[in-house]
Amino acid sequence: MPSFADHAASRRKFLEFLAASPLLAAGGAFAGEELAPRSKLPDPLTWAPMRADERIKSPKEAINVFDFELVCRENVPPAHFGYMASGIDDEVTLRANREGFLKFQLRPRRLVDVSKVDMSTEILGVKYASPIVLAPIGGQRSFHDEGEVACARAAKAGDHLQILSTAASLGVEDVTSARGRPIWYLLYATNKWGVAETMVKRAEKAGCYAVAVTVDRSSGRNQETFFRLRATDTRNCNACHDRSSLQSSMRTRAMYQGIDLSGLTNTQSSAMTWDFLKRLRDTTKMKIVIKGVLAWEDAVIAADNGIDAIIVSNHGARSEDSGRSTIDALPEIVEAVRGRMPIIVDSGFRRGSDIVKALCIGASGYASAGPISGDSAPSAKTASSACSSFCARKLMR
Ligand SMILES: Cc1cc2nc3c(=O)[nH]c(=O)nc-3n(C[C@H](O)[C@H](O)[C@H](O)COP(=O)(O)O)c2cc1C
């Protein structure tokens, strides 16, 4: 039997061989591409690969939303980029959210006049020019100084519904004013009723039309991509993030200002049940939406209990690594709900054709993570590609 020393010697020889090999020299040529995302997703581009050294110089140069990701990777601190890009555990769900679309094909009908296209949609009785919704994204000042207000301006430009997160950097009043129309407020309820109640009243006073309750963040999460990229960040994170208490760690989040977080160790809603929604109904006149539904049984309970709309979402593969994409979950939910309430869907949507697949299956709107870097507005870009896709739905009827 070969000894440990034999193994070590042959391993060393093999490494020496590799070091001298032209294969590694070729690898060296790719060193400049270290900023490029690896090929974890089934996304572009076989014939026109995106190269880190060919980043777009302005939003106008973008050919698709993936172009913005490279710019974001370059401009945003590694910890913040990692937070945005991370899935959970092995990121099976993150890949599934994109791969799921490959299982559905469009069946276009021809010879229908599409010279004038109306992309507008109505959600809960309110008309928007586009079926694309800006999903709630916490702490947007980690990505751009103007944070959620910049997104509000993009939402206004394309007349999109915007949903503002409890974890937003900026307050609901400023964002509503920049949007110029009522937005929806996304509630992270915590396990303390008083926190939810105060926030909901503030959102209602600011003119919000609906409160969407996140129901898929009931525990901690293992965001390994985030942890790895954070470890490469050389800045002093403590200068901005004070983790000495929950209250102080929320200091930079506008919606937590003046809220008593005593008694809580985190902002998750581990104790939330359907009773919470009943109590919420007695507290607010806003429409109530649930974000994070993935099973038809929950959708039916929501409809039976007068919930106004649901968002089919796996939190962009950021809550648990279930392995199931939302486009896979959508058909059973649409079938079970039978038109009793609107269904919005998010997670993994990057192209107009993704959107039209969801619309064809029966969703009313689709939510995107919104602008991802700099002063870019990929939501507007995505909106324009959705135009042709949305009209395809009309053709298919
Ligand atoms: C950086 C980041 C922050 C997010 N913050 C929130 C949040 O505060 N509340 C929430 O309900 N969802 C949050 N989400 C999830 C989004 O609302 C949405 O469900 C998800 O991004 C859609 O998937 P996609 O990123 O693949 O488009 C966040 C997502 C990202 C990427």
CSV table of C-alpha atoms and ligand atoms in Angstrom, one decimal:
chain,number,residue,atom,x,y,z
A,1,MET,CA,0.0,0.0,0.0
A,2,PRO,CA,1.5,3.4,-0.9
A,3,SER,CA,2.6,5.4,2.1
A,4,PHE,CA,1.4,8.9,3.0
A,5,ALA,CA,4.8,10.2,1.9
A,6,ASP,CA,4.3,8.6,-1.6
A,7,HIS,CA,0.9,10.4,-1.8
A,8,ALA,CA,2.4,13.7,-0.8
A,9,ALA,CA,5.2,13.4,-3.3
A,10,SER,CA,2.9,12.5,-6.2
A,11,ARG,CA,0.5,15.3,-5.3
A,12,ARG,CA,3.4,17.7,-5.3
A,13,LYS,CA,4.5,16.4,-8.7
A,14,PHE,CA,1.0,16.9,-10.0
A,15,LEU,CA,0.9,20.5,-8.7
A,16,GLU,CA,4.3,21.2,-10.3
A,17,PHE,CA,2.9,19.8,-13.6
A,18,LEU,CA,-0.1,22.0,-13.4
A,19,ALA,CA,1.9,25.1,-12.6
A,20,ALA,CA,4.0,24.6,-15.7
A,21,SER,CA,1.0,23.8,-17.9
A,22,PRO,CA,-0.3,26.2,-20.6
A,23,LEU,CA,-3.8,25.5,-19.1
A,24,LEU,CA,-2.9,27.6,-16.1
A,25,ALA,CA,-1.4,30.2,-18.3
A,26,ALA,CA,-4.7,30.5,-20.1
A,27,GLY,CA,-6.4,30.7,-16.7
A,28,GLY,CA,-4.2,33.6,-15.9
A,29,ALA,CA,-5.6,35.4,-18.9
A,30,PHE,CA,-9.0,35.3,-17.1
A,31,ALA,CA,-7.6,36.8,-13.9
A,32,GLY,CA,-8.8,40.3,-15.1
A,33,GLU,CA,-12.4,38.8,-15.1
A,34,GLU,CA,-12.5,38.0,-11.4
A,35,LEU,CA,-15.3,40.5,-11.0
A,36,ALA,CA,-17.5,38.6,-13.4
A,37,PRO,CA,-20.2,36.3,-11.9
A,38,ARG,CA,-19.3,32.7,-12.5
A,39,SER,CA,-21.6,30.6,-14.6
A,40,LYS,CA,-24.0,29.6,-11.9
A,41,LEU,CA,-27.0,30.8,-13.7
A,42,PRO,CA,-28.4,29.5,-17.0
A,43,ASP,CA,-28.2,33.1,-18.3
A,44,PRO,CA,-26.4,34.6,-21.2
A,45,LEU,CA,-24.3,34.5,-23.3
A,46,THR,CA,-22.8,31.7,-25.3
A,47,TRP,CA,-21.8,33.8,-28.3
A,48,ALA,CA,-21.3,37.2,-26.7
A,49,PRO,CA,-19.9,36.5,-23.2
A,50,MET,CA,-20.1,39.3,-20.8
A,51,ARG,CA,-16.6,40.3,-19.8
A,52,ALA,CA,-15.7,42.2,-16.7
A,53,ASP,CA,-13.4,44.4,-18.7
A,54,GLU,CA,-16.3,45.3,-21.1
A,55,ARG,CA,-18.6,46.9,-18.5
A,56,ILE,CA,-21.1,49.4,-19.8
A,57,LYS,CA,-20.2,53.1,-19.3
A,58,SER,CA,-23.7,54.4,-19.2
A,59,PRO,CA,-27.2,52.9,-18.7
A,60,LYS,CA,-27.9,53.6,-22.3
A,61,GLU,CA,-25.3,51.0,-23.4
A,62,ALA,CA,-27.1,48.2,-21.5
A,63,ILE,CA,-28.3,45.4,-23.7
A,64,ASN,CA,-30.0,43.6,-20.8
A,65,VAL,CA,-30.3,43.8,-17.0
A,66,PHE,CA,-27.2,41.6,-16.5
A,67,ASP,CA,-25.1,44.4,-17.8
A,68,PHE,CA,-25.9,46.4,-14.7
A,69,GLU,CA,-24.8,43.6,-12.4
A,70,LEU,CA,-21.1,43.9,-13.5
A,71,VAL,CA,-21.2,47.7,-12.9
A,72,CYS,CA,-22.8,47.1,-9.5
A,73,ARG,CA,-20.1,44.6,-8.6
A,74,GLU,CA,-17.5,47.2,-9.4
A,75,ASN,CA,-19.1,50.2,-7.7
A,76,VAL,CA,-20.6,48.8,-4.6
A,77,PRO,CA,-18.5,47.6,-1.6
A,78,PRO,CA,-18.0,43.8,-1.6
A,79,ALA,CA,-20.1,43.3,1.6
A,80,HIS,CA,-23.1,45.2,0.1
A,81,PHE,CA,-22.8,43.5,-3.3
A,82,GLY,CA,-22.6,40.1,-1.5
A,83,TYR,CA,-25.7,41.0,0.5
A,84,MET,CA,-27.6,41.7,-2.7
A,85,ALA,CA,-26.3,38.7,-4.7
A,86,SER,CA,-26.5,36.0,-2.1
A,87,GLY,CA,-28.9,33.1,-2.0
A,88,ILE,CA,-29.0,30.5,0.9
A,89,ASP,CA,-26.9,27.5,1.5
A,90,ASP,CA,-26.0,25.9,-1.9
A,91,GLU,CA,-28.1,28.5,-3.7
A,92,VAL,CA,-30.2,25.7,-5.4
A,93,THR,CA,-33.2,28.0,-5.3
A,94,LEU,CA,-31.3,30.9,-6.8
A,95,ARG,CA,-30.5,28.8,-9.8
A,96,ALA,CA,-34.0,27.3,-9.9
A,97,ASN,CA,-35.6,30.7,-10.1
A,98,ARG,CA,-33.9,31.2,-13.4
A,99,GLU,CA,-34.0,27.6,-14.7
A,100,GLY,CA,-37.7,27.3,-13.9
A,101,PHE,CA,-38.6,29.6,-16.9
A,102,LEU,CA,-37.0,27.1,-19.3
A,103,LYS,CA,-39.8,24.6,-18.5
A,104,PHE,CA,-42.4,26.9,-19.9
A,105,GLN,CA,-42.7,27.9,-23.5
A,106,LEU,CA,-44.7,30.5,-25.3
A,107,ARG,CA,-47.1,29.6,-28.0
A,108,PRO,CA,-47.6,32.8,-30.0
A,109,ARG,CA,-50.5,33.4,-32.3
A,110,ARG,CA,-49.9,35.4,-35.5
A,111,LEU,CA,-51.7,37.9,-37.7
A,112,VAL,CA,-53.1,40.0,-35.0
A,113,ASP,CA,-52.7,43.8,-35.1
A,114,VAL,CA,-50.2,44.7,-32.4
A,115,SER,CA,-49.2,48.1,-33.8
A,116,LYS,CA,-50.7,49.8,-30.8
A,117,VAL,CA,-50.0,48.1,-27.5
A,118,ASP,CA,-51.6,48.8,-24.1
A,119,MET,CA,-49.4,47.5,-21.4
A,120,SER,CA,-51.3,49.0,-18.6
A,121,THR,CA,-52.6,46.8,-15.8
A,122,GLU,CA,-54.9,47.2,-12.8
A,123,ILE,CA,-53.9,46.0,-9.4
A,124,LEU,CA,-56.5,46.2,-6.6
A,125,GLY,CA,-58.5,48.7,-8.5
A,126,VAL,CA,-55.6,51.0,-9.3
A,127,LYS,CA,-54.3,51.4,-12.8
A,128,TYR,CA,-50.6,51.4,-13.6
A,129,ALA,CA,-48.9,51.9,-17.0
A,130,SER,CA,-46.9,48.7,-16.5
A,131,PRO,CA,-47.4,45.3,-15.0
A,132,ILE,CA,-43.9,45.5,-13.5
A,133,VAL,CA,-43.7,46.3,-9.8
A,134,LEU,CA,-40.7,47.5,-7.8
A,135,ALA,CA,-40.2,44.9,-5.1
A,136,PRO,CA,-39.3,46.0,-1.6
A,137,ILE,CA,-35.6,46.0,-1.1
A,138,GLY,CA,-34.2,46.9,2.3
A,139,GLY,CA,-31.4,49.5,2.8
A,140,GLN,CA,-31.1,50.8,-0.7
A,141,ARG,CA,-28.6,53.5,0.4
A,142,SER,CA,-26.1,50.6,0.7
A,143,PHE,CA,-26.2,50.6,-3.1
A,144,HIS,CA,-26.8,54.3,-4.0
A,145,ASP,CA,-26.8,57.5,-2.0
A,146,GLU,CA,-30.3,58.4,-3.0
A,147,GLY,CA,-31.6,55.0,-2.1
A,148,GLU,CA,-35.4,54.4,-2.3
A,149,VAL,CA,-36.0,58.0,-3.5
A,150,ALA,CA,-34.0,57.3,-6.7
A,151,CYS,CA,-36.1,54.1,-7.2
A,152,ALA,CA,-39.3,56.2,-6.6
A,153,ARG,CA,-38.2,58.5,-9.5
A,154,ALA,CA,-37.7,55.4,-11.7
A,155,ALA,CA,-41.1,54.1,-10.7
A,156,LYS,CA,-42.7,57.4,-11.5
A,157,ALA,CA,-41.0,57.6,-14.9
A,158,GLY,CA,-42.5,54.2,-15.9
A,159,ASP,CA,-45.6,54.5,-13.7
A,160,HIS,CA,-44.8,51.3,-11.8
A,161,LEU,CA,-46.2,50.3,-8.4
A,162,GLN,CA,-43.5,50.6,-5.8
A,163,ILE,CA,-43.4,48.7,-2.5
A,164,LEU,CA,-41.3,50.2,0.3
A,165,SER,CA,-39.6,47.9,2.8
A,166,THR,CA,-39.7,48.3,6.5
A,167,ALA,CA,-35.9,47.9,6.3
A,168,ALA,CA,-35.6,50.8,3.8
A,169,SER,CA,-33.0,53.5,4.3
A,170,LEU,CA,-35.5,56.3,3.7
A,171,GLY,CA,-38.9,57.0,5.2
A,172,VAL,CA,-42.3,56.3,3.6
A,173,GLU,CA,-43.1,60.0,3.5
A,174,ASP,CA,-40.1,61.0,1.4
A,175,VAL,CA,-40.5,58.0,-1.0
A,176,THR,CA,-44.2,58.6,-1.5
A,177,SER,CA,-43.5,62.2,-2.3
A,178,ALA,CA,-40.8,61.3,-4.8
A,179,ARG,CA,-43.1,58.7,-6.4
A,180,GLY,CA,-46.0,61.2,-6.7
A,181,ARG,CA,-48.6,58.5,-6.1
A,182,PRO,CA,-49.5,56.2,-3.2
A,183,ILE,CA,-47.1,53.3,-2.8
A,184,TRP,CA,-47.5,50.1,-0.8
A,185,TYR,CA,-45.7,49.5,2.5
A,186,LEU,CA,-44.0,46.2,3.2
A,187,LEU,CA,-44.2,45.2,6.8
A,188,TYR,CA,-41.6,43.2,8.7
A,189,ALA,CA,-43.9,42.7,11.7
A,190,THR,CA,-41.4,41.3,14.3
A,191,ASN,CA,-42.9,39.4,17.3
A,192,LYS,CA,-44.0,42.6,19.0
A,193,TRP,CA,-47.5,43.8,18.0
A,194,GLY,CA,-46.7,47.5,19.0
A,195,VAL,CA,-43.9,47.6,16.3
A,196,ALA,CA,-46.2,46.5,13.6
A,197,GLU,CA,-49.0,48.7,14.7
A,198,THR,CA,-46.9,51.9,14.9
A,199,MET,CA,-45.4,51.3,11.4
A,200,VAL,CA,-48.7,50.5,9.8
A,201,LYS,CA,-50.3,53.7,11.2
A,202,ARG,CA,-47.4,55.7,9.9
A,203,ALA,CA,-47.7,54.1,6.4
A,204,GLU,CA,-51.4,54.7,6.4
A,205,LYS,CA,-50.9,58.4,7.4
A,206,ALA,CA,-48.4,58.8,4.6
A,207,GLY,CA,-51.1,57.7,2.1
A,208,CYS,CA,-50.0,54.1,1.4
A,209,TYR,CA,-52.7,52.1,-0.4
A,210,ALA,CA,-51.8,48.7,0.8
A,211,VAL,CA,-49.7,46.9,3.4
A,212,ALA,CA,-47.9,43.8,2.3
A,213,VAL,CA,-46.8,41.5,5.1
A,214,THR,CA,-43.7,39.5,4.6
A,215,VAL,CA,-44.4,35.9,5.8
A,216,ASP,CA,-41.2,34.2,4.7
A,217,ARG,CA,-38.7,35.6,7.1
A,218,SER,CA,-39.4,33.8,10.3
A,219,SER,CA,-35.9,32.6,11.1
A,220,GLY,CA,-32.2,33.3,10.5
A,221,ARG,CA,-30.5,32.5,7.2
A,222,ASN,CA,-27.3,31.1,5.9
A,223,GLN,CA,-26.1,33.6,3.2
A,224,GLU,CA,-22.7,32.1,2.3
A,225,THR,CA,-22.0,34.3,-0.7
A,226,PHE,CA,-22.6,37.3,1.5
A,227,PHE,CA,-20.4,36.0,4.2
A,228,ARG,CA,-17.6,35.2,1.8
A,229,LEU,CA,-17.7,38.6,0.0
A,230,ARG,CA,-18.0,40.4,3.4
A,231,ALA,CA,-14.8,38.8,4.5
A,232,THR,CA,-13.0,40.4,1.5
A,233,ASP,CA,-14.3,43.9,2.4
A,234,THR,CA,-11.4,45.9,3.9
A,235,ARG,CA,-13.6,48.9,5.1
A,236,ASN,CA,-14.4,49.3,8.7
A,237,CYS,CA,-18.0,48.0,8.8
A,238,ASN,CA,-18.4,49.2,12.4
A,239,ALA,CA,-18.2,52.8,11.2
A,240,CYS,CA,-21.8,52.4,9.8
A,241,HIS,CA,-23.1,49.3,11.4
A,242,ASP,CA,-23.5,49.5,15.2
A,243,ARG,CA,-24.4,46.0,16.3
A,244,SER,CA,-24.3,46.8,20.1
A,245,SER,CA,-28.1,46.4,20.3
A,246,LEU,CA,-31.0,45.8,18.0
A,247,GLN,CA,-32.1,49.4,18.5
A,248,SER,CA,-28.8,50.8,17.5
A,249,SER,CA,-28.4,48.5,14.5
A,250,MET,CA,-31.6,49.9,13.1
A,251,ARG,CA,-30.4,53.5,13.6
A,252,THR,CA,-29.9,53.9,9.8
A,253,ARG,CA,-33.3,52.5,8.9
A,254,ALA,CA,-35.9,55.3,8.7
A,255,MET,CA,-39.0,53.3,9.5
A,256,TYR,CA,-37.6,52.1,12.9
A,257,GLN,CA,-37.0,55.6,14.1
A,258,GLY,CA,-38.9,56.3,17.4
A,259,ILE,CA,-40.0,52.6,17.6
A,260,ASP,CA,-39.5,50.7,20.8
A,261,LEU,CA,-37.7,47.5,20.0
A,262,SER,CA,-37.1,46.6,23.6
A,263,GLY,CA,-37.6,42.9,24.4
A,264,LEU,CA,-36.7,41.9,20.8
A,265,THR,CA,-33.5,40.2,19.8
A,266,ASN,CA,-34.2,40.4,16.0
A,267,THR,CA,-36.7,41.7,13.6
A,268,GLN,CA,-38.0,38.4,12.4
A,269,SER,CA,-41.6,37.2,12.8
A,270,SER,CA,-41.1,33.7,14.1
A,271,ALA,CA,-44.4,33.7,16.0
A,272,MET,CA,-46.6,35.0,13.3
A,273,THR,CA,-49.8,33.0,12.5
A,274,TRP,CA,-53.0,33.8,10.6
A,275,ASP,CA,-54.3,35.5,13.8
A,276,PHE,CA,-51.8,38.3,13.1
A,277,LEU,CA,-53.6,39.1,9.8
A,278,LYS,CA,-57.0,39.2,11.5
A,279,ARG,CA,-55.6,41.7,14.1
A,280,LEU,CA,-54.1,43.7,11.3
A,281,ARG,CA,-57.4,43.9,9.5
A,282,ASP,CA,-59.0,45.5,12.6
A,283,THR,CA,-56.1,48.1,12.7
A,284,THR,CA,-55.9,49.5,9.2
A,285,LYS,CA,-58.2,50.5,6.3
A,286,MET,CA,-55.3,49.8,3.8
A,287,LYS,CA,-55.6,46.7,1.6
A,288,ILE,CA,-53.7,43.7,3.0
A,289,VAL,CA,-51.4,41.7,0.9
A,290,ILE,CA,-49.3,38.7,1.9
A,291,LYS,CA,-45.8,38.4,0.4
A,292,GLY,CA,-44.0,35.0,0.4
A,293,VAL,CA,-46.8,32.5,-0.5
A,294,LEU,CA,-45.5,29.4,-2.2
A,295,ALA,CA,-48.1,26.7,-1.5
A,296,TRP,CA,-51.7,26.6,-2.9
A,297,GLU,CA,-53.0,25.7,0.5
A,298,ASP,CA,-51.8,29.0,2.0
A,299,ALA,CA,-53.2,30.9,-1.0
A,300,VAL,CA,-56.6,29.4,-0.4
A,301,ILE,CA,-56.5,30.3,3.3
A,302,ALA,CA,-55.6,33.8,2.3
A,303,ALA,CA,-58.5,34.1,-0.1
A,304,ASP,CA,-60.9,32.5,2.4
A,305,ASN,CA,-59.8,35.1,5.0
A,306,GLY,CA,-60.3,38.1,2.8
A,307,ILE,CA,-56.7,38.9,2.1
A,308,ASP,CA,-56.7,41.3,-0.8
A,309,ALA,CA,-53.8,40.0,-2.8
A,310,ILE,CA,-50.8,37.7,-2.5
A,311,ILE,CA,-47.2,37.9,-3.8
A,312,VAL,CA,-45.9,34.5,-4.8
A,313,SER,CA,-42.3,34.9,-3.8
A,314,ASN,CA,-39.4,33.0,-2.3
A,315,HIS,CA,-37.7,36.3,-1.4
A,316,GLY,CA,-35.4,36.0,-4.4
A,317,ALA,CA,-34.1,32.7,-3.0
A,318,ARG,CA,-33.1,34.5,0.2
A,319,SER,CA,-35.4,32.9,2.8
A,320,GLU,CA,-34.8,29.2,2.6
A,321,ASP,CA,-33.1,26.9,0.0
A,322,SER,CA,-36.3,25.1,-0.9
A,323,GLY,CA,-35.1,24.3,-4.4
A,324,ARG,CA,-38.4,25.4,-5.9
A,325,SER,CA,-38.8,28.3,-8.2
A,326,THR,CA,-41.8,30.7,-8.1
A,327,ILE,CA,-42.7,30.1,-11.7
A,328,ASP,CA,-43.0,26.4,-10.8
A,329,ALA,CA,-45.2,27.3,-7.8
A,330,LEU,CA,-47.4,29.7,-9.8
A,331,PRO,CA,-49.7,27.3,-11.7
A,332,GLU,CA,-51.0,25.4,-8.7
A,333,ILE,CA,-51.7,28.7,-6.9
A,334,VAL,CA,-53.5,30.3,-9.8
A,335,GLU,CA,-55.6,27.2,-10.1
A,336,ALA,CA,-56.5,27.1,-6.4
A,337,VAL,CA,-57.2,30.8,-6.1
A,338,ARG,CA,-59.6,30.8,-9.1
A,339,GLY,CA,-59.5,34.5,-9.7
A,340,ARG,CA,-60.6,35.4,-6.1
A,341,MET,CA,-57.7,37.8,-5.7
A,342,PRO,CA,-54.8,39.2,-7.7
A,343,ILE,CA,-51.6,37.3,-7.7
A,344,ILE,CA,-48.3,39.1,-8.1
A,345,VAL,CA,-45.1,37.0,-8.5
A,346,ASP,CA,-41.4,37.7,-8.1
A,347,SER,CA,-38.0,35.9,-7.8
A,348,GLY,CA,-35.7,35.4,-10.8
A,349,PHE,CA,-37.6,37.6,-13.3
A,350,ARG,CA,-35.0,39.2,-15.6
A,351,ARG,CA,-36.6,39.3,-19.0
A,352,GLY,CA,-39.8,40.4,-20.7
A,353,SER,CA,-40.4,36.8,-21.7
A,354,ASP,CA,-40.2,35.7,-18.1
A,355,ILE,CA,-42.9,38.2,-17.3
A,356,VAL,CA,-45.2,37.2,-20.1
A,357,LYS,CA,-44.9,33.6,-19.0
A,358,ALA,CA,-46.1,34.6,-15.6
A,359,LEU,CA,-48.9,36.7,-17.1
A,360,CYS,CA,-50.0,33.9,-19.3
A,361,ILE,CA,-50.1,31.5,-16.3
A,362,GLY,CA,-52.4,34.1,-14.6
A,363,ALA,CA,-50.3,36.6,-12.5
A,364,SER,CA,-51.4,40.2,-12.5
A,365,GLY,CA,-48.0,41.7,-12.0
A,366,TYR,CA,-44.5,40.9,-11.5
A,367,ALA,CA,-42.0,42.4,-9.0
A,368,SER,CA,-38.4,43.1,-9.7
A,369,ALA,CA,-35.6,44.0,-7.3
A,370,GLY,CA,-35.4,47.4,-9.0
A,371,PRO,CA,-32.4,49.4,-10.0
A,372,ILE,CA,-29.3,47.6,-9.0
A,373,SER,CA,-26.5,50.1,-9.4
A,374,GLY,CA,-25.5,53.7,-9.9
A,375,ASP,CA,-28.0,55.9,-11.6
A,376,SER,CA,-29.2,53.1,-13.8
A,377,ALA,CA,-32.8,52.3,-14.2
A,378,PRO,CA,-33.1,48.7,-15.3
A,379,SER,CA,-36.7,48.6,-14.3
A,380,ALA,CA,-37.4,51.0,-17.2
A,381,LYS,CA,-35.3,48.8,-19.4
A,382,THR,CA,-37.1,45.7,-18.4
A,383,ALA,CA,-40.4,47.5,-18.8
A,384,SER,CA,-39.6,48.2,-22.4
A,385,SER,CA,-38.9,44.6,-23.1
A,386,ALA,CA,-42.0,43.6,-21.3
A,387,CYS,CA,-44.1,45.7,-23.8
A,388,SER,CA,-43.7,43.1,-26.6
A,389,SER,CA,-44.1,40.3,-24.2
A,390,PHE,CA,-47.3,41.6,-22.7
A,391,CYS,CA,-48.8,42.0,-26.1
A,392,ALA,CA,-47.9,38.4,-26.8
A,393,ARG,CA,-50.3,37.4,-24.0
A,394,LYS,CA,-53.1,39.2,-25.9
A,395,LEU,CA,-52.2,37.3,-29.0
A,396,MET,CA,-52.5,34.1,-27.2
A,397,ARG,CA,-56.0,34.6,-26.1
B,1,LIG,C1,-30.9,43.3,-1.4
B,1,LIG,C2,-32.3,42.7,-1.2
B,1,LIG,C3,-33.0,43.2,-0.2
B,1,LIG,C4,-34.3,42.7,0.0
B,1,LIG,N1,-35.1,43.3,1.0
B,1,LIG,C5,-36.4,42.8,1.2
B,1,LIG,C6,-37.1,43.3,2.3
B,1,LIG,O1,-36.7,44.2,3.0
B,1,LIG,N2,-38.4,42.8,2.4
B,1,LIG,C7,-38.9,41.9,1.6
B,1,LIG,O2,-40.0,41.4,1.8
B,1,LIG,N3,-38.2,41.4,0.6
B,1,LIG,C8,-36.9,41.8,0.4
B,1,LIG,N4,-36.2,41.3,-0.7
B,1,LIG,C9,-36.8,40.4,-1.6
B,1,LIG,C10,-37.5,41.2,-2.8
B,1,LIG,O3,-38.6,41.9,-2.3
B,1,LIG,C11,-38.0,40.2,-3.8
B,1,LIG,O4,-38.8,39.2,-3.3
B,1,LIG,C12,-36.8,39.5,-4.5
B,1,LIG,O5,-35.7,40.3,-4.7
B,1,LIG,C13,-37.3,39.0,-5.9
B,1,LIG,O6,-36.3,38.1,-6.4
B,1,LIG,P1,-35.2,38.6,-7.5
B,1,LIG,O7,-34.2,39.3,-6.6
B,1,LIG,O8,-34.6,37.3,-8.0
B,1,LIG,O9,-35.8,39.5,-8.5
B,1,LIG,C14,-34.9,41.8,-0.9
B,1,LIG,C15,-34.1,41.4,-2.0
B,1,LIG,C16,-32.8,41.8,-2.1
B,1,LIG,C17,-32.1,41.3,-3.3
